[in-house]
PDB file of C-alpha atoms in Angstrom:
ATOM      1  CA  UNK R  10      16.531  -0.483 -11.752  1.00  0.00           C
ATOM      2  CA  UNK R  11      19.941  -0.862 -10.155  1.00  0.00           C
ATOM      3  CA  UNK R  12      20.015   2.770  -9.192  1.00  0.00           C
ATOM      4  CA  UNK R  13      16.390   3.049  -7.906  1.00  0.00           C
ATOM      5  CA  UNK R  14      14.938   2.345  -4.468  1.00  0.00           C
ATOM      6  CA  UNK R  15      12.731  -0.456  -4.155  1.00  0.00           C
ATOM      7  CA  UNK R  16      11.139  -2.388  -1.322  1.00  0.00           C
ATOM      8  CA  UNK R  17       9.166  -5.741  -0.673  1.00  0.00           C
ATOM      9  CA  UNK R  18       5.463  -5.003  -1.093  1.00  0.00           C
ATOM     10  CA  UNK R  19       3.497  -4.806   2.094  1.00  0.00           C
ATOM     11  CA  UNK R  20       1.132  -7.336   0.769  1.00  0.00           C
ATOM     12  CA  UNK R  21       3.906 -10.048   0.427  1.00  0.00           C
ATOM     13  CA  UNK R  22       4.914 -12.605   3.099  1.00  0.00           C
ATOM     14  CA  UNK R  23       8.299 -14.513   2.758  1.00  0.00           C
ATOM     15  CA  UNK R  24       8.435 -18.157   4.021  1.00  0.00           C
ATOM     16  CA  UNK R  25      11.958 -19.468   4.377  1.00  0.00           C
ATOM     17  CA  UNK R  26      12.570 -22.722   2.574  1.00  0.00           C
ATOM     18  CA  UNK R  27      15.932 -24.800   2.219  1.00  0.00           C
ATOM     19  CA  UNK R  28      16.226 -23.816  -1.471  1.00  0.00           C
ATOM     20  CA  UNK R  29      15.463 -19.778  -0.584  1.00  0.00           C
ATOM     21  CA  UNK R  30      11.938 -18.832   0.049  1.00  0.00           C
ATOM     22  CA  UNK R  31       8.475 -18.825  -1.044  1.00  0.00           C
ATOM     23  CA  UNK R  32       6.836 -15.260  -1.599  1.00  0.00           C
ATOM     24  CA  UNK R  33       2.989 -15.008  -1.281  1.00  0.00           C
ATOM     25  CA  UNK R  34       1.177 -11.964  -2.287  1.00  0.00           C
ATOM     26  CA  UNK R  35      -2.020 -11.648  -0.269  1.00  0.00           C
ATOM     27  CA  UNK R  36      -3.509  -9.132  -2.659  1.00  0.00           C
ATOM     28  CA  UNK R  37      -3.283 -10.912  -6.078  1.00  0.00           C
ATOM     29  CA  UNK R  38      -2.794 -14.289  -4.575  1.00  0.00           C
ATOM     30  CA  UNK R  39       0.481 -14.882  -6.712  1.00  0.00           C
ATOM     31  CA  UNK R  40       3.041 -17.353  -5.385  1.00  0.00           C
ATOM     32  CA  UNK R  41       6.762 -17.018  -6.359  1.00  0.00           C
ATOM     33  CA  UNK R  42       9.735 -19.172  -5.647  1.00  0.00           C
ATOM     34  CA  UNK R  43      12.926 -17.465  -4.649  1.00  0.00           C
ATOM     35  CA  UNK R  44      15.351 -20.099  -5.584  1.00  0.00           C
ATOM     36  CA  UNK R  45      18.623 -18.659  -4.167  1.00  0.00           C
ATOM     37  CA  UNK R  46      19.240 -17.715  -0.386  1.00  0.00           C
ATOM     38  CA  UNK R  47      21.029 -14.762  -1.831  1.00  0.00           C
ATOM     39  CA  UNK R  48      18.158 -13.488  -3.649  1.00  0.00           C
ATOM     40  CA  UNK R  49      16.079 -13.893  -0.445  1.00  0.00           C
ATOM     41  CA  UNK R  50      18.749 -11.600   1.403  1.00  0.00           C
ATOM     42  CA  UNK R  51      18.583  -9.212  -1.518  1.00  0.00           C
ATOM     43  CA  UNK R  52      14.688  -8.903  -1.520  1.00  0.00           C
ATOM     44  CA  UNK R  53      14.522  -8.622   2.463  1.00  0.00           C
ATOM     45  CA  UNK R  54      17.163  -5.861   2.162  1.00  0.00           C
ATOM     46  CA  UNK R  55      15.693  -3.649  -0.589  1.00  0.00           C
ATOM     47  CA  UNK R  56      13.866  -1.509   1.946  1.00  0.00           C
ATOM     48  CA  UNK R  57      17.185  -0.914   3.951  1.00  0.00           C
ATOM     49  CA  UNK R  58      19.440   0.423   1.144  1.00  0.00           C
ATOM     50  CA  UNK R  59      19.388   3.315  -1.010  1.00  0.00           C
ATOM     51  CA  UNK R  60      18.975   1.502  -4.103  1.00  0.00           C
ATOM     52  CA  UNK R  61      19.115  -2.139  -5.613  1.00  0.00           C
ATOM     53  CA  UNK R  62      22.772  -1.856  -6.264  1.00  0.00           C
ATOM     54  CA  UNK R  63      23.380  -1.237  -2.556  1.00  0.00           C
ATOM     55  CA  UNK R  64      21.241  -4.164  -1.610  1.00  0.00           C
ATOM     56  CA  UNK R  65      23.246  -6.417  -3.888  1.00  0.00           C
ATOM     57  CA  UNK R  66      26.495  -5.424  -2.568  1.00  0.00           C
ATOM     58  CA  UNK R  67      25.253  -5.861   1.022  1.00  0.00           C
ATOM     59  CA  UNK R  68      24.227  -9.327   0.182  1.00  0.00           C
ATOM     60  CA  UNK R  69      27.628 -10.149  -1.252  1.00  0.00           C
ATOM     61  CA  UNK R  70      26.303 -10.673  -4.810  1.00  0.00           C
ATOM     62  CA  UNK R  71      29.346 -10.262  -7.237  1.00  0.00           C
ATOM     63  CA  UNK R  72      29.245  -7.543  -9.727  1.00  0.00           C
ATOM     64  CA  UNK R  73      29.333  -9.921 -12.600  1.00  0.00           C
ATOM     65  CA  UNK R  74      25.940 -11.497 -11.326  1.00  0.00           C
ATOM     66  CA  UNK R  75      23.942  -8.239 -10.985  1.00  0.00           C
ATOM     67  CA  UNK R  76      22.304  -8.525 -14.248  1.00  0.00           C
ATOM     68  CA  UNK R  77      20.744 -11.956 -13.459  1.00  0.00           C
ATOM     69  CA  UNK R  78      19.824 -10.793 -10.282  1.00  0.00           C
ATOM     70  CA  UNK R  79      18.064  -7.655 -11.821  1.00  0.00           C
ATOM     71  CA  UNK R  80      16.136  -9.932 -14.224  1.00  0.00           C
ATOM     72  CA  UNK R  81      14.978 -11.895 -11.174  1.00  0.00           C
ATOM     73  CA  UNK R  82      13.907  -8.825  -9.436  1.00  0.00           C
ATOM     74  CA  UNK R  83      12.059  -7.423 -12.595  1.00  0.00           C
ATOM     75  CA  UNK R  84      10.032 -10.796 -12.593  1.00  0.00           C
ATOM     76  CA  UNK R  85       9.072 -10.150  -8.908  1.00  0.00           C
ATOM     77  CA  UNK R  86       8.230  -6.456  -9.748  1.00  0.00           C
ATOM     78  CA  UNK R  87       6.054  -7.738 -12.602  1.00  0.00           C
ATOM     79  CA  UNK R  88       3.772  -9.497 -10.053  1.00  0.00           C
ATOM     80  CA  UNK R  89       4.065  -6.677  -7.469  1.00  0.00           C
ATOM     81  CA  UNK R  90       6.086  -8.723  -4.978  1.00  0.00           C
ATOM     82  CA  UNK R  91       8.534  -5.789  -4.828  1.00  0.00           C
ATOM     83  CA  UNK R  92       7.705  -2.278  -5.848  1.00  0.00           C
ATOM     84  CA  UNK R  93       9.472   1.078  -6.255  1.00  0.00           C
ATOM     85  CA  UNK R  94       9.944   2.913  -2.949  1.00  0.00           C
ATOM     86  CA  UNK R  95       9.280   6.734  -2.934  1.00  0.00           C
ATOM     87  CA  UNK R  96      12.118   8.941  -1.790  1.00  0.00           C
ATOM     88  CA  UNK R  97      10.210   9.358   1.475  1.00  0.00           C
ATOM     89  CA  UNK R  98      10.832   5.631   2.160  1.00  0.00           C
ATOM     90  CA  UNK R  99       7.145   4.784   1.524  1.00  0.00           C
ATOM     91  CA  UNK R 100       6.349   2.158  -1.046  1.00  0.00           C
ATOM     92  CA  UNK R 101       5.110   3.708  -4.349  1.00  0.00           C
ATOM     93  CA  UNK R 102       1.984   2.667  -5.694  1.00  0.00           C
ATOM     94  CA  UNK R 103       2.232  -0.303  -8.147  1.00  0.00           C
ATOM     95  CA  UNK R 104       3.187   1.025 -11.686  1.00  0.00           C
ATOM     96  CA  UNK R 105       1.438  -0.040 -14.836  1.00  0.00           C
ATOM     97  CA  UNK R 106       4.849   0.591 -16.625  1.00  0.00           C
ATOM     98  CA  UNK R 107       6.828  -1.974 -14.674  1.00  0.00           C
ATOM     99  CA  UNK R 108       8.734  -4.143 -16.955  1.00  0.00           C
ATOM    100  CA  UNK R 109       8.389  -7.968 -16.895  1.00  0.00           C
ATOM    101  CA  UNK R 110      11.509 -10.171 -16.587  1.00  0.00           C
ATOM    102  CA  UNK R 111      12.611 -13.545 -16.126  1.00  0.00           C
ATOM    103  CA  UNK R 112      10.819 -15.468 -13.368  1.00  0.00           C
ATOM    104  CA  UNK R 113      12.611 -15.742 -10.110  1.00  0.00           C
TER     105      UNK R 113
END
């Protein structure tokens, strides 16, 4: 996941909160809590960077914390909050092979 391009799903809205943000998916009606402002910054920046690693670096996430952020992002991917981005910049269709991770 670190070296792959991802983006926020077009069906998701982020609502800022003091703890981070709420992510609501209008298609599947899932609600997720992004419990760290840094995670919100990463999620918002996914579409602006070449891959997840670049988004993590841009958000100032230390290298030793990348694994825990990847687990949070996998949890968001499992509910289609974020999705792989094609090389053309367009969101890719949701994948049935997306792996689930720890909830965000």
